[in-house]
């Protein structure tokens, strides 16, 4: 369809990367330029201390810079946290919220994730809202119930295609080398699309849906071809230019 959203391939560097990694990021941007332009948007989300540096190094290129989390408040006595406004000031254009590692390691609730998404919008950042089931939840046949609950609680009613991305990352596939079958991904993404359309109306039909969880160059084309998959949220494979470019090549 001509009005289909442009795919997004976003790299989540997690707690990886160094100042020297700016050179690798620049190699990614140069690689994108050498292709003459792919049919997708591209972004990397490094740790907080690297965002400003990477934004400067990547200024004027097709590779955007995002962040991995934000606090719901714009400022205050919140030691160790970072506001969405500061992320925007140092050059981020988007922020991941509700990643399973935040939900598990920091006990983040759906309500907190929704508040962080609203904070992102307040700072004119795109919110990349993550959802996903654990292995135990999948084994119990609860995948769609879990995803439905997370969407209902984590995606605010004001979400729109130009402000919001939803990323499905099955927790059991993150960093394990295991991936769902294309059929499994198609089922969940179709459910997410239907749920967003029911919850948000027409806006829910245009929000980009990313798949994440052990995406790599060898499986990217197959996964990106699945209906309702509008790109990828990539972990370890986004740390090296060759691997990340290899994944984006699915949109050559």
PDB file of N, CA and C in Angstrom, residues 44 46-59 64-70 82-95 123-125:
ATOM      1  N   UNK A  44      20.296   4.022  15.917  1.00  0.00           N
ATOM      2  CA  UNK A  44      20.970   3.261  16.975  1.00  0.00           C
ATOM      3  C   UNK A  44      20.718   3.956  18.310  1.00  0.00           C
ATOM      4  N   UNK A  46      22.476   4.053  21.778  1.00  0.00           N
ATOM      5  CA  UNK A  46      23.614   3.718  22.644  1.00  0.00           C
ATOM      6  C   UNK A  46      23.310   4.063  24.096  1.00  0.00           C
ATOM      7  N   UNK A  47      24.176   3.699  25.030  1.00  0.00           N
ATOM      8  CA  UNK A  47      23.997   4.098  26.430  1.00  0.00           C
ATOM      9  C   UNK A  47      23.972   5.621  26.580  1.00  0.00           C
ATOM     10  N   UNK A  48      23.352   6.095  27.663  1.00  0.00           N
ATOM     11  CA  UNK A  48      23.172   7.527  27.881  1.00  0.00           C
ATOM     12  C   UNK A  48      24.425   8.372  27.644  1.00  0.00           C
ATOM     13  N   UNK A  49      25.610   8.009  28.209  1.00  0.00           N
ATOM     14  CA  UNK A  49      26.761   8.901  28.085  1.00  0.00           C
ATOM     15  C   UNK A  49      27.250   9.094  26.648  1.00  0.00           C
ATOM     16  N   UNK A  50      26.832   8.213  25.733  1.00  0.00           N
ATOM     17  CA  UNK A  50      27.323   8.285  24.358  1.00  0.00           C
ATOM     18  C   UNK A  50      26.370   9.014  23.415  1.00  0.00           C
ATOM     19  N   UNK A  51      25.175   9.333  23.873  1.00  0.00           N
ATOM     20  CA  UNK A  51      24.170   9.875  22.956  1.00  0.00           C
ATOM     21  C   UNK A  51      24.620  11.184  22.320  1.00  0.00           C
ATOM     22  N   UNK A  52      25.111  12.124  23.131  1.00  0.00           N
ATOM     23  CA  UNK A  52      25.527  13.411  22.576  1.00  0.00           C
ATOM     24  C   UNK A  52      26.659  13.270  21.583  1.00  0.00           C
ATOM     25  N   UNK A  53      27.667  12.455  21.925  1.00  0.00           N
ATOM     26  CA  UNK A  53      28.793  12.233  21.024  1.00  0.00           C
ATOM     27  C   UNK A  53      28.325  11.610  19.722  1.00  0.00           C
ATOM     28  N   UNK A  54      27.514  10.564  19.813  1.00  0.00           N
ATOM     29  CA  UNK A  54      27.050   9.886  18.601  1.00  0.00           C
ATOM     30  C   UNK A  54      26.192  10.817  17.750  1.00  0.00           C
ATOM     31  N   UNK A  55      25.373  11.650  18.398  1.00  0.00           N
ATOM     32  CA  UNK A  55      24.543  12.587  17.645  1.00  0.00           C
ATOM     33  C   UNK A  55      25.402  13.559  16.847  1.00  0.00           C
ATOM     34  N   UNK A  56      26.517  13.997  17.436  1.00  0.00           N
ATOM     35  CA  UNK A  56      27.411  14.895  16.714  1.00  0.00           C
ATOM     36  C   UNK A  56      28.115  14.171  15.562  1.00  0.00           C
ATOM     37  N   UNK A  57      28.592  12.963  15.826  1.00  0.00           N
ATOM     38  CA  UNK A  57      29.313  12.200  14.804  1.00  0.00           C
ATOM     39  C   UNK A  57      28.395  11.855  13.632  1.00  0.00           C
ATOM     40  N   UNK A  58      27.108  11.627  13.931  1.00  0.00           N
ATOM     41  CA  UNK A  58      26.166  11.186  12.901  1.00  0.00           C
ATOM     42  C   UNK A  58      25.330  12.321  12.328  1.00  0.00           C
ATOM     43  N   UNK A  59      25.603  13.543  12.753  1.00  0.00           N
ATOM     44  CA  UNK A  59      24.849  14.691  12.247  1.00  0.00           C
ATOM     45  C   UNK A  59      24.926  14.763  10.724  1.00  0.00           C
ATOM     46  N   UNK A  64      19.906   7.905  12.621  1.00  0.00           N
ATOM     47  CA  UNK A  64      19.443   8.687  13.762  1.00  0.00           C
ATOM     48  C   UNK A  64      19.946   8.075  15.064  1.00  0.00           C
ATOM     49  N   UNK A  65      19.826   8.850  16.135  1.00  0.00           N
ATOM     50  CA  UNK A  65      20.251   8.394  17.453  1.00  0.00           C
ATOM     51  C   UNK A  65      19.056   8.437  18.405  1.00  0.00           C
ATOM     52  N   UNK A  66      18.882   7.339  19.139  1.00  0.00           N
ATOM     53  CA  UNK A  66      17.828   7.271  20.136  1.00  0.00           C
ATOM     54  C   UNK A  66      18.408   6.909  21.494  1.00  0.00           C
ATOM     55  N   UNK A  67      17.519   6.794  22.487  1.00  0.00           N
ATOM     56  CA  UNK A  67      17.919   6.442  23.848  1.00  0.00           C
ATOM     57  C   UNK A  67      17.198   5.161  24.257  1.00  0.00           C
ATOM     58  N   UNK A  68      17.603   4.608  25.399  1.00  0.00           N
ATOM     59  CA  UNK A  68      17.084   3.321  25.842  1.00  0.00           C
ATOM     60  C   UNK A  68      16.064   3.412  26.964  1.00  0.00           C
ATOM     61  N   UNK A  69      15.861   4.590  27.528  1.00  0.00           N
ATOM     62  CA  UNK A  69      14.918   4.743  28.632  1.00  0.00           C
ATOM     63  C   UNK A  69      14.819   6.222  28.966  1.00  0.00           C
ATOM     64  N   UNK A  70      13.792   6.593  29.707  1.00  0.00           N
ATOM     65  CA  UNK A  70      13.687   7.953  30.240  1.00  0.00           C
ATOM     66  C   UNK A  70      12.840   7.910  31.500  1.00  0.00           C
ATOM     67  N   UNK A  82      17.214   9.948  33.839  1.00  0.00           N
ATOM     68  CA  UNK A  82      17.420  10.947  32.787  1.00  0.00           C
ATOM     69  C   UNK A  82      16.061  11.335  32.214  1.00  0.00           C
ATOM     70  N   UNK A  83      15.826  12.622  32.055  1.00  0.00           N
ATOM     71  CA  UNK A  83      14.552  13.094  31.518  1.00  0.00           C
ATOM     72  C   UNK A  83      14.543  13.003  29.994  1.00  0.00           C
ATOM     73  N   UNK A  84      13.357  12.889  29.452  1.00  0.00           N
ATOM     74  CA  UNK A  84      13.205  12.889  28.000  1.00  0.00           C
ATOM     75  C   UNK A  84      13.676  14.214  27.406  1.00  0.00           C
ATOM     76  N   UNK A  85      13.442  15.303  28.147  1.00  0.00           N
ATOM     77  CA  UNK A  85      13.861  16.619  27.650  1.00  0.00           C
ATOM     78  C   UNK A  85      15.371  16.695  27.473  1.00  0.00           C
ATOM     79  N   UNK A  86      16.122  16.140  28.427  1.00  0.00           N
ATOM     80  CA  UNK A  86      17.578  16.156  28.306  1.00  0.00           C
ATOM     81  C   UNK A  86      18.035  15.274  27.147  1.00  0.00           C
ATOM     82  N   UNK A  87      17.375  14.142  26.965  1.00  0.00           N
ATOM     83  CA  UNK A  87      17.718  13.280  25.837  1.00  0.00           C
ATOM     84  C   UNK A  87      17.554  14.035  24.519  1.00  0.00           C
ATOM     85  N   UNK A  88      16.459  14.764  24.405  1.00  0.00           N
ATOM     86  CA  UNK A  88      16.231  15.543  23.192  1.00  0.00           C
ATOM     87  C   UNK A  88      17.287  16.627  23.029  1.00  0.00           C
ATOM     88  N   UNK A  89      17.657  17.252  24.137  1.00  0.00           N
ATOM     89  CA  UNK A  89      18.628  18.346  24.083  1.00  0.00           C
ATOM     90  C   UNK A  89      19.987  17.874  23.586  1.00  0.00           C
ATOM     91  N   UNK A  90      20.385  16.643  23.937  1.00  0.00           N
ATOM     92  CA  UNK A  90      21.702  16.161  23.519  1.00  0.00           C
ATOM     93  C   UNK A  90      21.664  15.436  22.167  1.00  0.00           C
ATOM     94  N   UNK A  91      20.480  15.360  21.539  1.00  0.00           N
ATOM     95  CA  UNK A  91      20.450  14.875  20.162  1.00  0.00           C
ATOM     96  C   UNK A  91      19.649  13.626  19.882  1.00  0.00           C
ATOM     97  N   UNK A  92      18.990  13.044  20.885  1.00  0.00           N
ATOM     98  CA  UNK A  92      18.151  11.867  20.634  1.00  0.00           C
ATOM     99  C   UNK A  92      16.870  12.287  19.916  1.00  0.00           C
ATOM    100  N   UNK A  93      16.364  11.397  19.077  1.00  0.00           N
ATOM    101  CA  UNK A  93      15.096  11.656  18.397  1.00  0.00           C
ATOM    102  C   UNK A  93      14.019  10.659  18.800  1.00  0.00           C
ATOM    103  N   UNK A  94      14.394   9.651  19.567  1.00  0.00           N
ATOM    104  CA  UNK A  94      13.445   8.627  20.007  1.00  0.00           C
ATOM    105  C   UNK A  94      13.957   8.017  21.303  1.00  0.00           C
ATOM    106  N   UNK A  95      13.078   7.280  21.984  1.00  0.00           N
ATOM    107  CA  UNK A  95      13.491   6.593  23.205  1.00  0.00           C
ATOM    108  C   UNK A  95      12.710   5.282  23.325  1.00  0.00           C
ATOM    109  N   UNK A 123       8.605  15.690  25.133  1.00  0.00           N
ATOM    110  CA  UNK A 123       9.905  16.192  24.686  1.00  0.00           C
ATOM    111  C   UNK A 123      10.073  16.102  23.167  1.00  0.00           C
ATOM    112  N   UNK A 124       9.003  15.805  22.464  1.00  0.00           N
ATOM    113  CA  UNK A 124       8.984  15.661  21.007  1.00  0.00           C
ATOM    114  C   UNK A 124       9.940  14.545  20.565  1.00  0.00           C
ATOM    115  N   UNK A 125       9.908  13.446  21.290  1.00  0.00           N
ATOM    116  CA  UNK A 125      10.627  12.241  20.921  1.00  0.00           C
ATOM    117  C   UNK A 125       9.629  11.167  20.509  1.00  0.00           C
TER     118      UNK A 125
END
